[in-house]
Each structure stands twice: as C-alpha cells, then as structure tokens.
mmCIF file of C-alpha atoms and ligand atoms in Angstrom:
data_model
loop_
_atom_site.group_PDB
_atom_site.id
_atom_site.type_symbol
_atom_site.label_atom_id
_atom_site.label_comp_id
_atom_site.label_asym_id
_atom_site.label_seq_id
_atom_site.Cartn_x
_atom_site.Cartn_y
_atom_site.Cartn_z
ATOM 1 C CA MET A 912 51.047 3.713 -6.149
ATOM 2 C CA LEU A 913 47.864 1.749 -6.612
ATOM 3 C CA LYS A 914 47.000 2.183 -2.918
ATOM 4 C CA LYS A 915 47.564 5.927 -3.174
ATOM 5 C CA LEU A 916 45.441 6.094 -6.255
ATOM 6 C CA ILE A 917 42.640 4.176 -4.548
ATOM 7 C CA SER A 918 42.686 6.380 -1.456
ATOM 8 C CA PHE A 919 42.704 9.417 -3.703
ATOM 9 C CA TYR A 920 39.582 8.177 -5.429
ATOM 10 C CA ILE A 921 37.921 7.326 -2.126
ATOM 11 C CA LEU A 922 38.631 10.847 -0.899
ATOM 12 C CA LEU A 923 37.315 12.267 -4.139
ATOM 13 C CA ILE A 924 34.104 10.274 -3.878
ATOM 14 C CA LEU A 925 33.675 11.179 -0.205
ATOM 15 C CA SER A 926 34.187 14.884 -0.786
ATOM 16 C CA PHE A 927 31.842 14.732 -3.748
ATOM 17 C CA SER A 928 29.088 13.097 -1.733
ATOM 18 C CA ILE A 929 29.598 15.499 1.189
ATOM 19 C CA ASN A 930 29.420 18.432 -1.224
ATOM 20 C CA SER A 931 26.359 17.108 -2.958
ATOM 21 C CA SER A 932 24.565 16.412 0.317
ATOM 22 C CA PHE A 933 25.460 19.932 1.454
ATOM 23 C CA ALA A 934 24.032 21.271 -1.791
ATOM 24 C CA ASN A 935 20.963 19.102 -1.291
ATOM 25 C CA ASN A 936 20.459 20.413 2.239
ATOM 26 C CA ASN A 937 20.780 23.969 1.080
ATOM 27 C CA GLU A 938 18.313 23.461 -1.742
ATOM 28 C CA PHE A 939 16.069 21.501 0.584
ATOM 29 C CA ASN A 940 15.905 24.396 3.062
ATOM 30 C CA ILE A 941 14.990 26.762 0.263
ATOM 31 C CA TRP A 942 12.305 24.293 -0.789
ATOM 32 C CA VAL A 943 10.910 24.095 2.790
ATOM 33 C CA LYS A 944 10.504 27.866 2.824
ATOM 34 C CA LYS A 945 8.624 27.825 -0.478
ATOM 35 C CA PHE A 946 6.544 24.857 0.592
ATOM 36 C CA LYS A 947 5.472 26.578 3.817
ATOM 37 C CA SER A 948 4.115 29.569 1.954
ATOM 38 C CA GLN A 949 2.286 27.218 -0.440
ATOM 39 C CA ALA A 950 0.785 25.353 2.546
ATOM 40 C CA VAL A 951 -0.324 28.597 4.215
ATOM 41 C CA LYS A 952 -1.912 29.763 0.952
ATOM 42 C CA SER A 953 -3.909 26.556 0.803
ATOM 43 C CA GLY A 954 -5.271 27.044 4.303
ATOM 44 C CA VAL A 955 -2.729 25.701 6.822
ATOM 45 C CA SER A 956 -2.124 28.088 9.714
ATOM 46 C CA GLN A 957 1.289 29.788 9.767
ATOM 47 C CA ASN A 958 1.942 28.452 13.287
ATOM 48 C CA ILE A 959 1.448 24.842 12.322
ATOM 49 C CA ALA A 960 3.385 25.195 9.056
ATOM 50 C CA ASP A 961 6.319 26.687 10.997
ATOM 51 C CA GLU A 962 6.100 24.241 13.866
ATOM 52 C CA VAL A 963 5.711 20.998 11.946
ATOM 53 C CA MET A 964 8.202 21.888 9.224
ATOM 54 C CA SER A 965 10.848 23.183 11.676
ATOM 55 C CA ASN A 966 12.229 19.668 12.205
ATOM 56 C CA ALA A 967 11.859 18.428 8.632
ATOM 57 C CA ILE A 968 15.099 17.159 7.184
ATOM 58 C CA PHE A 969 16.141 15.699 3.838
ATOM 59 C CA LEU A 970 16.371 11.898 4.186
ATOM 60 C CA PRO A 971 18.643 10.376 1.487
ATOM 61 C CA LYS A 972 17.478 6.894 2.567
ATOM 62 C CA VAL A 973 13.940 7.703 1.428
ATOM 63 C CA ILE A 974 15.199 8.404 -2.087
ATOM 64 C CA GLU A 975 17.109 5.109 -2.047
ATOM 65 C CA TYR A 976 13.951 3.210 -1.027
ATOM 66 C CA ASP A 977 11.947 5.024 -3.667
ATOM 67 C CA ARG A 978 14.387 4.013 -6.406
ATOM 68 C CA PHE A 979 14.756 0.401 -5.331
ATOM 69 C CA GLN A 980 11.746 -1.448 -3.944
ATOM 70 C CA PRO A 981 12.736 -5.114 -3.690
ATOM 71 C CA GLU A 982 9.182 -6.408 -4.039
ATOM 72 C CA PHE A 983 9.179 -5.176 -7.648
ATOM 73 C CA TYR A 984 11.683 -7.881 -8.476
ATOM 74 C CA GLU A 985 10.032 -10.892 -6.837
ATOM 75 C CA ASP A 986 7.905 -13.272 -8.877
ATOM 76 C CA THR A 987 4.247 -13.431 -7.940
ATOM 77 C CA LEU A 988 4.228 -16.785 -6.196
ATOM 78 C CA THR A 989 7.255 -15.855 -4.033
ATOM 79 C CA TYR A 990 5.650 -12.525 -3.230
ATOM 80 C CA ILE A 991 2.404 -14.152 -2.106
ATOM 81 C CA GLU A 992 4.094 -16.972 -0.194
ATOM 82 C CA LYS A 993 6.277 -14.561 1.790
ATOM 83 C CA ARG A 994 3.305 -12.486 2.896
ATOM 84 C CA THR A 995 0.778 -15.192 3.683
ATOM 85 C CA ASN A 996 2.748 -17.849 5.570
ATOM 86 C CA LYS A 997 1.537 -19.911 8.535
ATOM 87 C CA LYS A 998 3.302 -17.675 11.034
ATOM 88 C CA LYS A 999 1.320 -14.706 9.792
ATOM 89 C CA ILE A 1000 -1.972 -16.615 10.002
ATOM 90 C CA LYS A 1001 -1.187 -17.672 13.561
ATOM 91 C CA LYS A 1002 -0.321 -14.147 14.582
ATOM 92 C CA GLY A 1003 -3.535 -12.825 13.073
ATOM 93 C CA LEU A 1004 -5.582 -15.385 14.955
ATOM 94 C CA VAL A 1005 -3.968 -14.337 18.245
ATOM 95 C CA LEU A 1006 -4.905 -10.723 17.570
ATOM 96 C CA TYR A 1007 -8.436 -11.709 16.566
ATOM 97 C CA LYS A 1008 -8.938 -13.710 19.733
ATOM 98 C CA LYS A 1009 -7.812 -10.764 21.833
ATOM 99 C CA GLU A 1010 -9.914 -8.149 20.011
ATOM 100 C CA LYS A 1011 -12.834 -10.328 18.952
ATOM 101 C CA LEU A 1012 -15.573 -8.127 20.398
ATOM 102 C CA ILE A 1013 -14.437 -4.975 18.647
ATOM 103 C CA ILE A 1014 -13.568 -6.662 15.353
ATOM 104 C CA ASP A 1015 -16.873 -8.556 15.135
ATOM 105 C CA ARG A 1016 -18.781 -5.390 15.878
ATOM 106 C CA ILE A 1017 -16.931 -3.498 13.144
ATOM 107 C CA GLU A 1018 -17.514 -6.322 10.653
ATOM 108 C CA LYS A 1019 -21.271 -6.102 11.233
ATOM 109 C CA GLU A 1020 -21.451 -2.352 11.224
ATOM 110 C CA PHE A 1021 -19.441 -1.750 8.024
ATOM 111 C CA LEU A 1022 -20.277 -5.019 6.199
ATOM 112 C CA ILE A 1023 -16.630 -5.878 5.701
ATOM 113 C CA GLU A 1024 -15.329 -9.368 6.502
ATOM 114 C CA LYS A 1025 -13.112 -9.514 9.574
ATOM 115 C CA GLU A 1026 -10.838 -11.847 7.580
ATOM 116 C CA LEU A 1027 -10.192 -9.077 5.056
ATOM 117 C CA LEU A 1028 -9.411 -6.561 7.786
ATOM 118 C CA LEU A 1029 -7.027 -8.978 9.484
ATOM 119 C CA SER A 1030 -5.398 -9.778 6.170
ATOM 120 C CA LEU A 1031 -4.790 -6.130 5.283
ATOM 121 C CA MET A 1032 -3.352 -5.391 8.700
ATOM 122 C CA GLY A 1033 -1.167 -8.489 8.497
ATOM 123 C CA ILE A 1034 0.240 -7.564 5.118
ATOM 124 C CA GLU A 1035 0.611 -3.848 5.749
ATOM 125 C CA THR A 1036 2.301 -3.972 9.163
ATOM 126 C CA ASN A 1037 2.432 -7.585 10.355
ATOM 127 C CA PHE A 1038 -0.373 -6.760 12.816
ATOM 128 C CA GLY A 1039 1.096 -3.522 14.029
ATOM 129 C CA ASN A 1040 4.634 -4.841 14.417
ATOM 130 C CA TYR A 1041 6.095 -2.853 11.525
ATOM 131 C CA LEU A 1042 4.511 0.526 11.831
ATOM 132 C CA GLY A 1043 7.669 2.223 10.571
ATOM 133 C CA LYS A 1044 9.862 4.579 12.522
ATOM 134 C CA MET A 1045 10.420 7.243 9.904
ATOM 135 C CA ASP A 1046 9.466 10.788 10.717
ATOM 136 C CA ILE A 1047 6.815 10.996 8.015
ATOM 137 C CA VAL A 1048 6.928 14.772 7.756
ATOM 138 C CA SER A 1049 10.551 14.416 6.661
ATOM 139 C CA SER A 1050 9.727 11.436 4.393
ATOM 140 C CA LEU A 1051 6.962 13.336 2.644
ATOM 141 C CA ALA A 1052 9.072 16.494 2.478
ATOM 142 C CA THR A 1053 11.967 14.539 0.936
ATOM 143 C CA LEU A 1054 9.698 12.967 -1.690
ATOM 144 C CA SER A 1055 8.079 16.344 -2.389
ATOM 145 C CA PHE A 1056 11.493 17.977 -2.781
ATOM 146 C CA ASP A 1057 12.554 15.144 -5.099
ATOM 147 C CA LYS A 1058 11.457 15.644 -8.702
ATOM 148 C CA ARG A 1059 10.076 12.178 -9.482
ATOM 149 C CA ARG A 1060 6.642 12.406 -7.821
ATOM 150 C CA SER A 1061 6.841 15.875 -6.345
ATOM 151 C CA GLU A 1062 3.295 16.971 -7.060
ATOM 152 C CA PHE A 1063 1.699 13.908 -5.473
ATOM 153 C CA PHE A 1064 3.735 14.052 -2.259
ATOM 154 C CA THR A 1065 3.431 17.844 -1.899
ATOM 155 C CA LYS A 1066 -0.344 17.426 -1.854
ATOM 156 C CA GLU A 1067 -0.059 14.616 0.718
ATOM 157 C CA LEU A 1068 2.139 16.747 2.969
ATOM 158 C CA ILE A 1069 -0.264 19.691 2.803
ATOM 159 C CA ILE A 1070 -3.147 17.370 3.721
ATOM 160 C CA LEU A 1071 -1.112 16.068 6.664
ATOM 161 C CA LEU A 1072 -0.450 19.614 7.924
ATOM 162 C CA LYS A 1073 -4.159 20.362 7.673
ATOM 163 C CA LEU A 1074 -4.997 17.233 9.701
ATOM 164 C CA VAL A 1075 -2.570 18.369 12.390
ATOM 165 C CA ASP A 1076 -3.918 21.908 12.194
ATOM 166 C CA GLN A 1077 -7.476 20.663 12.684
ATOM 167 C CA LYS A 1078 -6.277 18.542 15.621
ATOM 168 C CA ILE A 1079 -7.495 15.355 13.925
ATOM 169 C CA ILE A 1080 -4.037 13.833 14.122
ATOM 170 C CA ASP A 1081 -1.569 14.418 16.919
ATOM 171 C CA LYS A 1082 1.727 15.704 15.522
ATOM 172 C CA LYS A 1083 3.716 13.884 18.206
ATOM 173 C CA ILE A 1084 2.915 10.484 16.723
ATOM 174 C CA LEU A 1085 3.796 11.093 13.081
ATOM 175 C CA PHE A 1086 6.101 8.135 12.583
ATOM 176 C CA GLY A 1087 5.492 5.657 9.789
ATOM 177 C CA SER A 1088 6.823 4.256 6.534
ATOM 178 C CA TRP A 1089 9.469 5.799 4.277
ATOM 179 C CA ALA A 1090 6.693 6.804 1.858
ATOM 180 C CA GLY A 1091 4.656 8.619 4.504
ATOM 181 C CA ALA A 1092 2.084 5.923 5.280
ATOM 182 C CA PHE A 1093 0.852 5.702 8.816
ATOM 183 C CA GLY A 1094 -0.718 3.387 11.401
ATOM 184 C CA ASN A 1095 -1.852 -0.264 11.543
ATOM 185 C CA PHE A 1096 -3.204 -0.109 7.988
ATOM 186 C CA GLN A 1097 -0.625 2.299 6.547
ATOM 187 C CA PHE A 1098 -2.922 5.132 5.523
ATOM 188 C CA MET A 1099 -1.534 7.997 3.481
ATOM 189 C CA PRO A 1100 -2.680 11.471 4.608
ATOM 190 C CA ARG A 1101 -5.307 11.666 1.849
ATOM 191 C CA THR A 1102 -6.781 8.329 2.986
ATOM 192 C CA ILE A 1103 -6.854 9.561 6.566
ATOM 193 C CA ARG A 1104 -8.695 12.717 5.488
ATOM 194 C CA ASN A 1105 -11.196 10.851 3.318
ATOM 195 C CA TYR A 1106 -11.896 7.703 5.305
ATOM 196 C CA ALA A 1107 -10.419 7.615 8.802
ATOM 197 C CA ILE A 1108 -12.850 7.869 11.696
ATOM 198 C CA ASP A 1109 -12.737 8.478 15.409
ATOM 199 C CA TYR A 1110 -14.687 5.325 16.169
ATOM 200 C CA ASN A 1111 -14.359 5.430 19.950
ATOM 201 C CA LYS A 1112 -15.273 9.140 19.971
ATOM 202 C CA ASN A 1113 -12.431 10.447 22.097
ATOM 203 C CA SER A 1114 -11.853 13.387 19.704
ATOM 204 C CA THR A 1115 -8.698 12.073 18.063
ATOM 205 C CA ILE A 1116 -8.125 9.503 15.350
ATOM 206 C CA GLU A 1117 -5.716 6.867 16.621
ATOM 207 C CA LEU A 1118 -4.643 4.765 13.668
ATOM 208 C CA LYS A 1119 -2.199 2.765 15.750
ATOM 209 C CA LYS A 1120 -4.989 1.492 18.021
ATOM 210 C CA THR A 1121 -7.447 -1.306 17.264
ATOM 211 C CA GLU A 1122 -10.794 0.496 17.469
ATOM 212 C CA ASP A 1123 -10.052 3.515 15.287
ATOM 213 C CA SER A 1124 -7.764 1.696 12.867
ATOM 214 C CA PHE A 1125 -10.095 -1.268 12.186
ATOM 215 C CA ALA A 1126 -13.146 0.968 11.873
ATOM 216 C CA SER A 1127 -11.267 3.336 9.551
ATOM 217 C CA ALA A 1128 -10.081 0.474 7.338
ATOM 218 C CA ALA A 1129 -13.593 -1.022 7.261
ATOM 219 C CA ASN A 1130 -15.109 2.378 6.482
ATOM 220 C CA TYR A 1131 -12.591 2.860 3.660
ATOM 221 C CA LEU A 1132 -13.376 -0.553 2.104
ATOM 222 C CA ASN A 1133 -17.102 0.014 2.456
ATOM 223 C CA LYS A 1134 -16.927 3.475 0.834
ATOM 224 C CA ILE A 1135 -14.889 2.284 -2.146
ATOM 225 C CA GLY A 1136 -17.434 -0.467 -2.730
ATOM 226 C CA TRP A 1137 -16.068 -3.770 -1.428
ATOM 227 C CA LYS A 1138 -18.935 -6.296 -1.467
ATOM 228 C CA LYS A 1139 -19.060 -8.761 1.383
ATOM 229 C CA ASN A 1140 -18.994 -12.476 0.531
ATOM 230 C CA ILE A 1141 -18.269 -11.977 -3.180
ATOM 231 C CA PRO A 1142 -15.039 -13.566 -4.457
ATOM 232 C CA CYS A 1143 -11.891 -11.586 -5.081
ATOM 233 C CA PHE A 1144 -9.918 -13.831 -7.454
ATOM 234 C CA ILE A 1145 -9.514 -17.452 -8.518
ATOM 235 C CA LYS A 1146 -6.425 -19.148 -9.952
ATOM 236 C CA ILE A 1147 -6.753 -20.589 -13.450
ATOM 237 C CA ASP A 1148 -4.745 -22.604 -15.991
ATOM 238 C CA LEU A 1149 -4.797 -20.806 -19.299
ATOM 239 C CA ASN A 1150 -4.799 -22.268 -22.767
ATOM 240 C CA LYS A 1151 -2.234 -20.735 -25.061
ATOM 241 C CA SER A 1152 -4.986 -19.907 -27.515
ATOM 242 C CA ILE A 1153 -6.013 -16.930 -25.409
ATOM 243 C CA PRO A 1154 -5.580 -13.644 -27.284
ATOM 244 C CA ASN A 1155 -2.966 -11.382 -25.702
ATOM 245 C CA LYS A 1156 -5.409 -8.531 -25.269
ATOM 246 C CA PHE A 1157 -7.060 -10.438 -22.404
ATOM 247 C CA LEU A 1158 -3.855 -10.719 -20.379
ATOM 248 C CA ASN A 1159 -3.694 -7.843 -17.908
ATOM 249 C CA SER A 1160 -0.292 -7.191 -16.386
ATOM 250 C CA SER A 1161 -0.676 -3.590 -15.252
ATOM 251 C CA ALA A 1162 -2.444 -2.574 -12.048
ATOM 252 C CA LYS A 1163 -3.300 0.850 -13.448
ATOM 253 C CA LYS A 1164 -6.392 -0.277 -15.287
ATOM 254 C CA ILE A 1165 -7.894 -3.752 -15.584
ATOM 255 C CA LYS A 1166 -9.120 -4.157 -19.145
ATOM 256 C CA ASN A 1167 -11.250 -6.493 -21.244
ATOM 257 C CA LYS A 1168 -13.719 -7.687 -18.635
ATOM 258 C CA LYS A 1169 -16.226 -10.374 -19.591
ATOM 259 C CA LYS A 1170 -18.511 -12.834 -17.856
ATOM 260 C CA VAL A 1171 -16.581 -15.851 -16.593
ATOM 261 C CA LYS A 1172 -18.379 -18.135 -19.076
ATOM 262 C CA TYR A 1173 -17.024 -16.084 -21.984
ATOM 263 C CA PHE A 1174 -13.529 -17.290 -21.081
ATOM 264 C CA LYS A 1175 -14.542 -20.966 -20.971
ATOM 265 C CA LYS A 1176 -12.573 -22.116 -24.005
ATOM 266 C CA TYR A 1177 -9.409 -20.403 -22.730
ATOM 267 C CA ILE A 1178 -9.415 -21.991 -19.253
ATOM 268 C CA LYS A 1179 -8.197 -25.571 -18.844
ATOM 269 C CA ASN A 1180 -9.687 -26.025 -15.359
ATOM 270 C CA TYR A 1181 -12.962 -24.231 -16.183
ATOM 271 C CA ASN A 1182 -15.222 -27.028 -14.989
ATOM 272 C CA ASP A 1183 -13.494 -27.160 -11.610
ATOM 273 C CA LEU A 1184 -14.026 -23.471 -10.859
ATOM 274 C CA LYS A 1185 -16.448 -23.208 -7.987
ATOM 275 C CA ILE A 1186 -17.806 -19.760 -8.792
ATOM 276 C CA ASP A 1187 -20.807 -18.142 -10.397
ATOM 277 C CA LYS A 1188 -19.973 -18.240 -14.121
ATOM 278 C CA ASN A 1189 -22.051 -15.109 -14.692
ATOM 279 C CA LEU A 1190 -19.746 -12.943 -12.593
ATOM 280 C CA VAL A 1191 -17.838 -10.298 -14.527
ATOM 281 C CA ALA A 1192 -14.121 -11.000 -14.503
ATOM 282 C CA ALA A 1193 -10.813 -10.130 -16.116
ATOM 283 C CA ILE A 1194 -7.668 -12.197 -16.496
ATOM 284 C CA ILE A 1195 -4.382 -11.125 -14.952
ATOM 285 C CA THR A 1196 -0.905 -12.553 -15.592
ATOM 286 C CA PRO A 1197 1.148 -10.457 -13.186
ATOM 287 C CA ASP A 1198 4.618 -11.819 -13.928
ATOM 288 C CA ILE A 1199 4.718 -10.423 -17.470
ATOM 289 C CA ASP A 1200 6.613 -7.109 -17.499
ATOM 290 C CA ILE A 1201 8.148 -7.771 -14.074
ATOM 291 C CA ILE A 1202 10.152 -10.953 -14.379
ATOM 292 C CA PRO A 1203 12.422 -11.165 -17.417
ATOM 293 C CA GLY A 1204 11.566 -14.264 -19.428
ATOM 294 C CA ALA A 1205 8.482 -15.037 -17.328
ATOM 295 C CA ASN A 1206 6.136 -17.660 -18.700
ATOM 296 C CA THR A 1207 3.331 -15.582 -20.156
ATOM 297 C CA TYR A 1208 0.511 -17.882 -19.140
ATOM 298 C CA THR A 1209 1.375 -18.717 -15.536
ATOM 299 C CA PRO A 1210 0.505 -17.799 -12.968
ATOM 300 C CA ALA A 1211 -2.879 -16.564 -14.178
ATOM 301 C CA TYR A 1212 -5.971 -15.509 -12.263
ATOM 302 C CA LEU A 1213 -9.545 -14.496 -12.892
ATOM 303 C CA VAL A 1214 -10.185 -11.331 -10.907
ATOM 304 C CA PHE A 1215 -13.510 -9.799 -9.919
ATOM 305 C CA ALA A 1216 -14.840 -6.398 -8.859
ATOM 306 C CA ASN A 1217 -13.662 -6.881 -5.254
ATOM 307 C CA TYR A 1218 -10.115 -7.443 -6.452
ATOM 308 C CA GLU A 1219 -10.167 -3.991 -8.021
ATOM 309 C CA LYS A 1220 -11.235 -2.525 -4.687
ATOM 310 C CA VAL A 1221 -8.050 -3.847 -3.142
ATOM 311 C CA LEU A 1222 -6.183 -2.232 -6.053
ATOM 312 C CA ASN A 1223 -7.769 1.049 -4.996
ATOM 313 C CA TRP A 1224 -6.136 0.517 -1.647
ATOM 314 C CA ASN A 1225 -2.732 -0.204 -3.180
ATOM 315 C CA ARG A 1226 -2.146 -0.302 -6.914
ATOM 316 C CA SER A 1227 -0.199 -3.548 -7.168
ATOM 317 C CA LEU A 1228 -1.526 -6.732 -8.767
ATOM 318 C CA ARG A 1229 0.474 -8.919 -6.388
ATOM 319 C CA PHE A 1230 -0.456 -6.961 -3.294
ATOM 320 C CA ALA A 1231 -4.145 -7.563 -4.015
ATOM 321 C CA LEU A 1232 -3.530 -11.270 -4.673
ATOM 322 C CA ALA A 1233 -1.646 -11.617 -1.381
ATOM 323 C CA VAL A 1234 -4.378 -9.788 0.553
ATOM 324 C CA CYS A 1235 -7.134 -12.017 -0.823
ATOM 325 C CA THR A 1236 -5.035 -15.171 -0.348
ATOM 326 C CA LEU A 1237 -4.452 -14.371 3.311
ATOM 327 C CA LYS A 1238 -8.108 -13.463 3.705
ATOM 328 C CA ASN A 1239 -9.088 -16.914 2.390
ATOM 329 C CA SER A 1240 -6.672 -18.588 4.817
ATOM 330 C CA PHE A 1241 -8.261 -16.748 7.725
ATOM 331 C CA LYS A 1242 -11.669 -17.801 6.468
ATOM 332 C CA ASN A 1243 -10.614 -21.434 6.868
ATOM 333 C CA GLU A 1244 -9.408 -20.829 10.431
ATOM 334 C CA ILE A 1245 -12.030 -18.583 11.994
HETATM 335 CA CA1 CA U 2708 -10.348 7.862 18.755
#
C-alpha cells in the first residue's frame, strides 16, 4: 500500500512538473514574441531579432542558479581562500609569461596594473578555463521572462541584439555564464557596449582572446576611475568600541568614509598599517548579514576608492576583496 502510495505521489509530482514546464514553455513563447517587437521598437532590425531569438529556449537551470548561488553562503575568509590559492597564482604566471608583450603594453597604455588584470581574469574564469557553455541568449531570455529581475535582463538582451546587429559581436560565439556574462572577463552586454574595444583592429571584438579582452578590461577599469598604485584594502583588527554606523556590510553603497587617521582609536593594529593615514577609507565587515551568528568585528577591512571601483565591476564585498588579494599575490611574484 505504502509503495503504491509513493509511486502515486511520484507520478503526481512528475505530471505536475511536466504540466508546469509545458505551461512555462507556452508562456515563454508568448513572451519571446512580445520581446521581439519591443526589441525592434528600440532599434534592433527585424531580421536579427527573428534570427537570434529563433533558438531561444526557457532554461529552468538558470532560474535554479539565480535562486541559489552558493557563494552567498560562504564566509569571507573561505571565499577569498578558495579564489586566490597557489594553483591560481601559478596558472596566472604561466599565462603572463606567454602573453607578456601584449599584457605589458596594455598596462602602460591604460595605466592599469597587469596584476589586477590577471587577478580579475583568474577570478572570473580561471584564466579562460571557465568561460561558461550556456547559450547566453537563452539565459538572458529566461531571466527576462522570469519576474525577479525582468527589467534589468530585458535591457541586457536588447543591448546584446544591438551588438549582434551592428556586427560588433559575432552571434555564433554567444556562449557564457548562466547570467549572460561573456568572455575572459565575463562582461555583460552593457559592459561590452560601454567599454569593450577592438584592440587589434580586425573589426570584431573578441572577448575570448587575449588582446581584445585584456584591453577591454583595462579600458573599463581606467574609465571607471581605478588609480594605479593606490591601495585597494587593508585588513584591520577592530576595537569593540567602534560605533555600528561605521561597519559597512552591504556592497550597494559604502558609507561613512573618513581619513584613515580618524579611525585610529578603533583599530588595534593602527601603528602597523603601512599606508598613508590621510587616505579616505571606510570600514567593511562583510560577514555580518551573510553568516548567521558571525562575529561582528572580524574579519574587518579598511577599503579605499580603488576598492569601490572593483565593486563597480561586480557588486560583492567579498568579490572585491578576493580580486585585490590575488592582485597583491601577483605583485609579489612578478
Ligand atoms: Ca578584435
């Protein structure tokens, strides 16, 4: 009896999920039709809208990834350690050795440290090893169809169609991450439109190749105001007397910035900090709000203007810490 009951429930669940995915597909196709007319209205040619969207499918996996991103649940030190280990440093050095001429040239031209470029590429795609195999038109279409962040992803998808329409990006190579990011440095379509460049001047932007991808990343960092040879963050030990208002735990906006010397009485290792004490900084304690029961005061960091530039790239406190940590490791090796 129990067995029968169980199989009945399994059948019920199966038929429910088949029905709901059928309903989803049907609704998705209706959405594609609407989306295409919206894209055409905003300047995409009918041909390209039809052609690119003809193979778009609803990807349930993308919704799963969107709802559960494991890195949200890691503590900061684990997060950083995983992304900046010795293996990664070694791999980055191999790439640098191979592409030294190009990378050095780009560093000089855009005033962006090669160590930062290597670090970003290492963290985004493990130096081009994890470029993602998702059809990003379908990823972006799925996230646009989904209600959670529909407006944002619809705009991204329209930008992508325009890039294809203008022959800036080849539609045959549109494979990337589940969230629609693309190439060695995981650019979203808007980033491609605003900052990517055809550095080797062969009339197409190839973000999976060294020249165009490094130059585009360097151009992006330069345009958003990264300043070469200025620190990004420094780890500190906080006194518990620090008022809560100074503890930033959200990447959306870094608040309560002061000169480093203002924080002197709140920092146990103040005298050991080898930085200009007149730099403007803020304090972040990234584990609050993420890890239940996290110790409020550790880990803690002073972060500077450059740190916020990395947040422009990807709005995650821990991402920016990992990027600057790996950058510092490269600095010791190159
Ligand atoms: Ca090119």
